[in-house]
Tab-separated table of C-alpha atoms in Angstrom:
chain	number	residue	atom	x	y	z
A	11	MET	CA	-13.266	1.836	-12.590
A	12	ILE	CA	-9.474	1.746	-12.545
A	13	LYS	CA	-7.843	-1.634	-11.987
A	14	PRO	CA	-5.881	-1.458	-8.729
A	15	VAL	CA	-2.170	-2.259	-8.918
A	16	LEU	CA	0.308	-3.053	-6.140
A	17	ALA	CA	4.074	-3.588	-6.346
A	18	ILE	CA	6.505	-4.423	-3.535
A	19	HIS	CA	10.236	-4.960	-3.083
A	20	GLY	CA	12.407	-6.591	-0.461
A	21	GLY	CA	15.723	-5.037	-1.450
A	22	ALA	CA	18.092	-5.012	-4.410
A	23	GLY	CA	21.431	-6.789	-4.573
A	24	ALA	CA	23.667	-9.305	-6.270
A	25	ILE	CA	21.767	-12.563	-6.093
A	26	ALA	CA	23.961	-15.656	-6.403
A	27	ARG	CA	21.852	-18.217	-8.260
A	28	ALA	CA	24.290	-21.004	-7.425
A	29	GLN	CA	23.954	-20.363	-3.691
A	30	ILE	CA	20.198	-20.514	-3.370
A	31	THR	CA	18.394	-23.782	-2.785
A	32	PRO	CA	14.867	-24.368	-4.077
A	33	GLU	CA	13.667	-24.393	-0.467
A	34	THR	CA	15.238	-21.043	0.325
A	35	ARG	CA	13.968	-19.486	-2.891
A	36	LYS	CA	10.470	-20.667	-2.020
A	37	GLN	CA	10.664	-19.112	1.438
A	38	TYR	CA	11.599	-15.719	0.014
A	39	GLU	CA	9.024	-15.917	-2.756
A	40	ASP	CA	6.325	-17.041	-0.317
A	41	ALA	CA	7.179	-14.113	1.961
A	42	LEU	CA	6.796	-11.706	-0.958
A	43	ARG	CA	3.492	-13.318	-1.951
A	44	HIS	CA	2.207	-13.039	1.615
A	45	ALA	CA	2.946	-9.311	1.810
A	46	LEU	CA	1.570	-8.758	-1.687
A	47	ALA	CA	-1.646	-10.579	-0.833
A	48	GLY	CA	-2.134	-8.485	2.290
A	49	GLY	CA	-1.840	-5.243	0.387
A	50	GLU	CA	-3.921	-6.517	-2.526
A	51	ARG	CA	-6.721	-7.462	-0.155
A	52	VAL	CA	-6.991	-3.828	0.924
A	53	LEU	CA	-7.305	-2.702	-2.700
A	54	THR	CA	-9.817	-5.368	-3.777
A	55	GLU	CA	-12.033	-4.443	-0.833
A	56	GLY	CA	-12.149	-0.865	-2.096
A	57	GLY	CA	-9.438	0.499	0.167
A	58	LEU	CA	-7.051	3.333	-0.582
A	59	ALA	CA	-3.573	2.979	-2.063
A	60	LEU	CA	-2.238	4.566	1.133
A	61	ASP	CA	-3.708	1.795	3.267
A	62	ALA	CA	-2.484	-0.888	0.873
A	63	VAL	CA	1.170	0.210	0.894
A	64	ALA	CA	1.118	0.585	4.675
A	65	GLU	CA	-0.207	-2.954	5.096
A	66	ALA	CA	2.198	-4.498	2.594
A	67	VAL	CA	5.213	-2.847	4.229
A	68	ARG	CA	3.969	-3.738	7.721
A	69	LEU	CA	3.907	-7.395	6.690
A	70	LEU	CA	7.432	-7.133	5.261
A	71	GLU	CA	8.571	-5.555	8.547
A	72	GLU	CA	7.206	-8.589	10.387
A	73	CYS	CA	9.277	-11.012	8.286
A	74	PRO	CA	12.864	-11.621	9.533
A	75	LEU	CA	14.012	-12.505	6.014
A	76	PHE	CA	14.038	-8.793	5.187
A	77	ASN	CA	15.971	-5.936	6.763
A	78	ALA	CA	13.129	-3.890	8.224
A	79	GLY	CA	11.408	-4.225	11.590
A	80	HIS	CA	11.882	-7.700	13.051
A	81	GLY	CA	15.184	-8.930	11.622
A	82	ALA	CA	16.713	-5.476	11.187
A	83	VAL	CA	20.501	-5.188	11.095
A	84	PHE	CA	22.680	-3.829	13.910
A	85	THR	CA	24.573	-0.549	14.157
A	86	ARG	CA	28.246	-0.674	15.164
A	87	ASP	CA	27.049	-0.174	18.779
A	88	ALA	CA	24.990	-3.380	18.488
A	89	GLU	CA	21.671	-1.537	18.496
A	90	HIS	CA	18.843	-1.128	16.015
A	91	GLU	CA	17.865	2.185	14.403
A	92	LEU	CA	14.912	1.907	12.053
A	93	ASP	CA	13.648	4.310	9.373
A	94	ALA	CA	10.408	4.551	7.370
A	95	ALA	CA	8.385	6.906	5.196
A	96	ILE	CA	4.964	7.014	3.538
A	97	MET	CA	3.376	9.418	1.043
A	98	ASP	CA	-0.119	10.012	-0.317
A	99	GLY	CA	-0.121	10.945	-4.004
A	100	GLN	CA	-3.579	12.514	-3.861
A	101	THR	CA	-2.755	15.189	-1.292
A	102	LEU	CA	1.075	15.072	-1.188
A	103	ARG	CA	0.781	14.518	2.543
A	104	CYS	CA	3.636	12.445	3.937
A	105	GLY	CA	5.236	11.217	7.136
A	106	SER	CA	8.641	9.884	8.146
A	107	VAL	CA	10.480	8.506	11.158
A	108	ALA	CA	14.172	7.770	11.569
A	109	ASN	CA	16.382	6.161	14.207
A	110	VAL	CA	13.417	4.676	16.068
A	111	ARG	CA	14.249	1.852	18.457
A	112	THR	CA	11.042	0.617	20.045
A	113	VAL	CA	8.216	0.983	17.496
A	114	ARG	CA	7.269	-2.497	16.323
A	115	ASN	CA	6.243	-1.254	12.876
A	116	PRO	CA	8.058	1.920	11.832
A	117	ILE	CA	5.815	2.323	8.779
A	118	LEU	CA	2.815	2.766	11.082
A	119	ALA	CA	4.735	5.419	13.005
A	120	ALA	CA	5.429	7.249	9.744
A	121	ARG	CA	1.720	7.039	8.907
A	122	ALA	CA	0.857	8.426	12.344
A	123	VAL	CA	3.203	11.386	11.830
A	124	MET	CA	1.354	12.156	8.611
A	125	ASP	CA	-2.141	11.681	10.047
A	126	HIS	CA	-1.813	12.985	13.599
A	127	SER	CA	0.798	15.722	13.635
A	128	PRO	CA	1.376	19.053	11.874
A	129	HIS	CA	4.838	17.839	10.874
A	130	VAL	CA	6.475	15.488	8.368
A	131	PHE	CA	9.567	13.991	10.013
A	132	PHE	CA	10.287	12.843	13.586
A	133	VAL	CA	13.561	11.236	14.691
A	134	GLY	CA	15.013	9.287	17.595
A	135	GLN	CA	13.520	9.209	21.064
A	136	ASN	CA	10.882	11.787	20.234
A	137	ALA	CA	9.685	9.682	17.320
A	138	ASP	CA	9.393	6.674	19.635
A	139	ALA	CA	7.535	8.790	22.202
A	140	PHE	CA	5.151	10.096	19.560
A	141	ALA	CA	4.381	6.560	18.414
A	142	ARG	CA	3.649	5.460	21.973
A	143	ALA	CA	1.365	8.460	22.454
A	144	GLN	CA	-0.561	7.403	19.355
A	145	GLY	CA	-1.125	3.955	20.827
A	146	LEU	CA	1.129	2.086	18.409
A	147	ALA	CA	2.644	-1.219	19.497
A	148	CYS	CA	6.071	-0.712	21.056
A	149	VAL	CA	8.520	-3.458	21.957
A	150	ASP	CA	11.809	-4.026	23.712
A	151	PRO	CA	14.626	-3.387	21.202
A	152	THR	CA	15.604	-7.061	21.425
A	153	PHE	CA	12.427	-7.826	19.449
A	154	PHE	CA	14.204	-6.711	16.277
A	155	SER	CA	17.272	-8.900	16.882
A	156	THR	CA	17.990	-12.267	15.327
A	157	THR	CA	20.975	-14.551	15.756
A	158	GLU	CA	21.861	-14.142	12.089
A	159	ARG	CA	21.933	-10.354	12.288
A	160	ARG	CA	24.144	-10.499	15.383
A	161	GLU	CA	26.555	-12.809	13.561
A	162	GLN	CA	26.602	-10.434	10.588
A	163	LEU	CA	27.631	-7.564	12.856
A	164	GLU	CA	30.382	-9.676	14.409
A	165	ALA	CA	31.615	-10.687	10.960
A	166	ALA	CA	31.692	-7.071	9.816
A	167	GLN	CA	33.612	-5.992	12.892
A	168	ARG	CA	36.102	-8.819	12.481
A	169	SER	CA	36.759	-7.435	8.999
A	170	GLY	CA	37.546	-4.025	10.480
A	171	SER	CA	35.765	-1.616	12.781
A	172	GLU	CA	34.736	0.641	9.883
A	173	THR	CA	33.448	-2.156	7.621
A	174	ILE	CA	29.848	-1.412	6.710
A	175	ILE	CA	27.755	-4.130	5.099
A	176	LEU	CA	24.657	-3.261	3.145
A	177	ASP	CA	22.601	-6.112	4.522
A	178	HIS	CA	24.357	-9.203	5.848
A	179	ASP	CA	27.617	-10.993	5.332
A	180	SER	CA	27.727	-13.993	2.991
A	181	ALA	CA	30.151	-15.866	5.236
A	182	VAL	CA	27.614	-16.089	8.039
A	183	SER	CA	25.424	-19.159	8.220
A	184	ASN	CA	21.733	-18.413	8.181
A	185	THR	CA	18.504	-19.906	9.490
A	186	PHE	CA	18.423	-22.352	6.593
A	187	GLY	CA	21.699	-23.955	7.664
A	188	GLN	CA	23.672	-22.681	4.700
A	189	THR	CA	27.199	-21.337	4.971
A	190	ALA	CA	26.394	-18.900	2.186
A	191	ALA	CA	23.204	-16.877	2.226
A	192	PRO	CA	20.881	-16.927	-0.806
A	193	ILE	CA	22.451	-13.748	-2.200
A	194	ASP	CA	25.815	-12.070	-2.334
A	195	GLU	CA	25.066	-10.374	0.953
A	196	SER	CA	27.988	-7.967	0.724
A	197	ASN	CA	26.083	-6.373	-2.144
A	198	LYS	CA	22.496	-6.554	-0.919
A	199	MET	CA	20.625	-3.354	-0.153
A	200	GLY	CA	18.313	-4.098	2.729
A	201	THR	CA	15.140	-2.087	2.286
A	202	VAL	CA	11.473	-2.948	1.786
A	203	GLY	CA	8.856	-0.907	0.021
A	204	ALA	CA	5.494	-0.764	-1.716
A	205	VAL	CA	3.719	1.397	-4.298
A	206	ALA	CA	0.066	1.226	-5.276
A	207	LEU	CA	-2.678	2.633	-7.495
A	208	ASP	CA	-6.196	2.248	-6.125
A	209	SER	CA	-9.544	2.050	-7.923
A	210	TYR	CA	-10.092	5.787	-7.356
A	211	GLY	CA	-6.931	6.740	-9.236
A	212	ASN	CA	-4.858	7.547	-6.168
A	213	LEU	CA	-1.178	6.666	-5.856
A	214	ALA	CA	0.842	6.007	-2.690
A	215	ALA	CA	4.329	4.853	-1.716
A	216	ALA	CA	5.979	3.496	1.423
A	217	THR	CA	9.548	2.485	2.320
A	218	SER	CA	11.118	0.975	5.455
A	219	THR	CA	14.599	-0.208	6.448
A	220	GLY	CA	16.939	-1.244	9.219
A	221	GLY	CA	19.854	0.424	7.431
A	222	MET	CA	23.304	-1.113	7.058
A	223	THR	CA	25.144	-3.578	9.284
A	224	ASN	CA	27.787	-1.793	11.407
A	225	LYS	CA	26.554	1.631	10.305
A	226	TRP	CA	27.510	4.600	12.465
A	227	PRO	CA	24.856	5.371	15.088
A	228	GLY	CA	22.652	8.228	13.917
A	229	ARG	CA	23.166	7.511	10.217
A	230	ILE	CA	20.049	8.057	8.101
A	231	GLY	CA	19.836	6.793	4.538
A	232	ASP	CA	17.410	7.586	1.751
A	233	SER	CA	14.495	5.406	2.907
A	234	PRO	CA	12.760	7.917	5.214
A	235	ILE	CA	13.610	10.967	3.097
A	236	ILE	CA	10.681	12.122	1.002
A	237	GLY	CA	11.901	12.563	-2.569
A	238	ALA	CA	14.900	10.288	-2.123
A	239	GLY	CA	13.619	6.899	-0.986
A	240	CYS	CA	9.879	7.507	-1.237
A	241	TYR	CA	7.618	9.734	-3.337
A	242	ALA	CA	4.055	9.746	-4.683
A	243	ASN	CA	2.109	12.236	-6.790
A	244	ASN	CA	-1.168	11.487	-8.560
A	245	LYS	CA	0.000	13.597	-11.503
A	246	THR	CA	2.904	11.286	-12.218
A	247	CYS	CA	3.867	8.210	-10.216
A	248	ALA	CA	4.614	6.496	-6.923
A	249	VAL	CA	8.194	5.353	-6.220
A	250	SER	CA	9.997	3.321	-3.546
A	251	THR	CA	13.746	2.845	-3.866
A	252	THR	CA	16.352	0.412	-2.580
A	253	GLY	CA	20.092	0.822	-2.808
A	254	LYS	CA	23.129	2.690	-1.541
A	255	GLY	CA	21.257	5.373	0.330
A	256	GLU	CA	23.835	8.123	0.114
A	257	ALA	CA	23.742	8.045	-3.696
A	258	PHE	CA	19.953	7.996	-3.766
A	259	ILE	CA	19.898	11.056	-1.510
A	260	ARG	CA	22.330	12.947	-3.729
A	261	ALA	CA	20.257	12.038	-6.786
A	262	VAL	CA	16.946	12.952	-5.089
A	263	ALA	CA	16.096	9.665	-6.754
A	264	ALA	CA	12.384	9.102	-6.162
A	265	TYR	CA	11.431	12.679	-7.029
A	266	ASP	CA	13.728	12.633	-10.047
A	267	VAL	CA	11.474	10.041	-11.673
A	268	SER	CA	8.391	12.178	-11.068
A	269	ALA	CA	10.127	15.341	-12.262
A	270	GLN	CA	11.223	13.709	-15.508
A	271	MET	CA	7.629	12.710	-16.154
A	272	GLU	CA	6.081	16.051	-15.190
A	273	TYR	CA	8.559	18.447	-16.779
A	274	ALA	CA	10.190	16.468	-19.593
A	275	GLY	CA	7.222	14.353	-20.630
A	276	HIS	CA	9.076	11.075	-20.127
A	277	SER	CA	7.187	7.835	-19.689
A	278	LEU	CA	7.542	5.892	-16.453
A	279	GLU	CA	9.828	3.419	-18.207
A	280	GLN	CA	12.014	6.154	-19.673
A	281	ALA	CA	12.299	8.044	-16.384
A	282	THR	CA	13.091	5.027	-14.199
A	283	ASN	CA	15.621	3.594	-16.639
A	284	GLN	CA	17.396	6.937	-16.979
A	285	LEU	CA	17.732	7.199	-13.220
A	286	ILE	CA	18.777	3.613	-12.502
A	287	HIS	CA	20.974	2.951	-15.521
A	288	SER	CA	22.476	6.391	-16.186
A	289	LYS	CA	22.215	8.953	-13.385
A	290	LEU	CA	22.917	6.709	-10.396
A	291	PRO	CA	25.849	4.724	-11.846
A	292	ALA	CA	27.576	8.028	-12.591
A	293	MET	CA	27.719	8.643	-8.833
A	294	ASP	CA	28.528	5.036	-7.882
A	295	GLY	CA	24.910	4.372	-7.053
A	296	ALA	CA	23.757	0.752	-7.030
A	297	GLY	CA	20.243	-0.463	-6.447
A	298	GLY	CA	16.773	-0.340	-7.904
A	299	LEU	CA	13.222	0.873	-7.462
A	300	ILE	CA	9.596	-0.008	-7.952
A	301	ALA	CA	7.172	2.492	-9.464
A	302	ILE	CA	3.596	2.760	-10.722
A	303	ASP	CA	2.240	5.650	-12.776
A	304	ALA	CA	-1.236	7.178	-12.873
A	305	GLN	CA	-2.245	4.849	-15.725
A	306	GLY	CA	-1.221	1.717	-13.827
A	307	ASN	CA	2.015	1.064	-15.690
A	308	ILE	CA	4.666	-0.699	-13.596
A	309	ALA	CA	8.458	-0.275	-13.630
A	310	MET	CA	10.929	-2.293	-11.549
A	311	PRO	CA	14.437	-1.535	-12.885
A	312	PHE	CA	17.671	-2.293	-11.022
A	313	ASN	CA	21.361	-2.102	-11.863
A	314	THR	CA	22.407	-4.965	-9.586
A	315	GLU	CA	22.147	-8.661	-10.410
A	316	GLY	CA	18.755	-8.990	-8.815
A	317	MET	CA	16.016	-7.508	-6.641
A	318	TYR	CA	13.346	-9.153	-4.514
A	319	ARG	CA	10.172	-7.900	-6.162
A	320	ALA	CA	6.533	-8.681	-6.869
A	321	TYR	CA	3.444	-7.038	-8.272
A	322	VAL	CA	-0.199	-7.764	-8.904
A	323	VAL	CA	-2.824	-6.164	-11.122
A	324	SER	CA	-6.331	-6.716	-9.790
A	325	GLY	CA	-7.811	-9.875	-11.229
A	326	GLN	CA	-4.542	-11.143	-12.646
A	327	THR	CA	-1.922	-13.661	-11.517
A	328	PRO	CA	0.757	-12.104	-9.272
A	329	PHE	CA	4.308	-11.759	-10.569
A	330	VAL	CA	7.137	-12.671	-8.153
A	331	ALA	CA	10.862	-12.655	-8.982
A	332	ILE	CA	14.355	-12.472	-7.490
A	333	HIS	CA	16.664	-12.705	-10.487
A	334	ARG	CA	16.560	-10.933	-13.830
């Protein structure tokens, strides 16, 4: 039997150690542990990697600390447009949604596209309608809003109508009563994701995001794009990325890792490091990724000062970290 492995992330960015209190750090770490435990439970009960990544990301979408689902950032029109993708490494089946506004858990909508349609990618109102038709929970768009996210939008627009912030502005006070948030928010990439290897040797990946504060309506980043923000193949690896989406799209980042392994014979560590520390910086790409290969090796490189991340190997103590 293969030991199941699960890794998750809550976004990469420049974490300011001096600005995070022990209480705030604990809240973020506890949130990561909660999502990790939910996904791990699926694997330890004999479930598939696909089900584990969907559950882990669903739990991250429910947590307002992260920019996905409840707590998602606002577009410049003060609305929410959410994106998600999921991929099964065993069959290469996949599903994506983008610019959804009423689906409570976009990752479940992406899973429904994969399982219950002949297509891969639905967007906008039709994606919302498809999710409703599949019986998924839908909510009023205000469900995704928080006071902090609204203040981040206002701060971005005070800086200039075209100012786009990758997650939320450091000058805005947050729910913990701090003037500065626990990271350098002007450099945080707000995405969540999960990758897993199950006891049957199957890999899967999932990614979800609310995008960027004050982004242009209709903008789609790398998160829902198969091969850019999400990819899984049993022959090689499962990958979920987080970073400046436009660069990750141009790099075809998630697939690039798999291609290096399949065609150049690189290890998971070699392939992920080459992408994150060489290829992406050359195109002004900042961020990171989590990945697991078919042998259960884990890689979590990033070229920013930190990344919310965690992993667990079945039967072992979970690893949770924010800083390097």
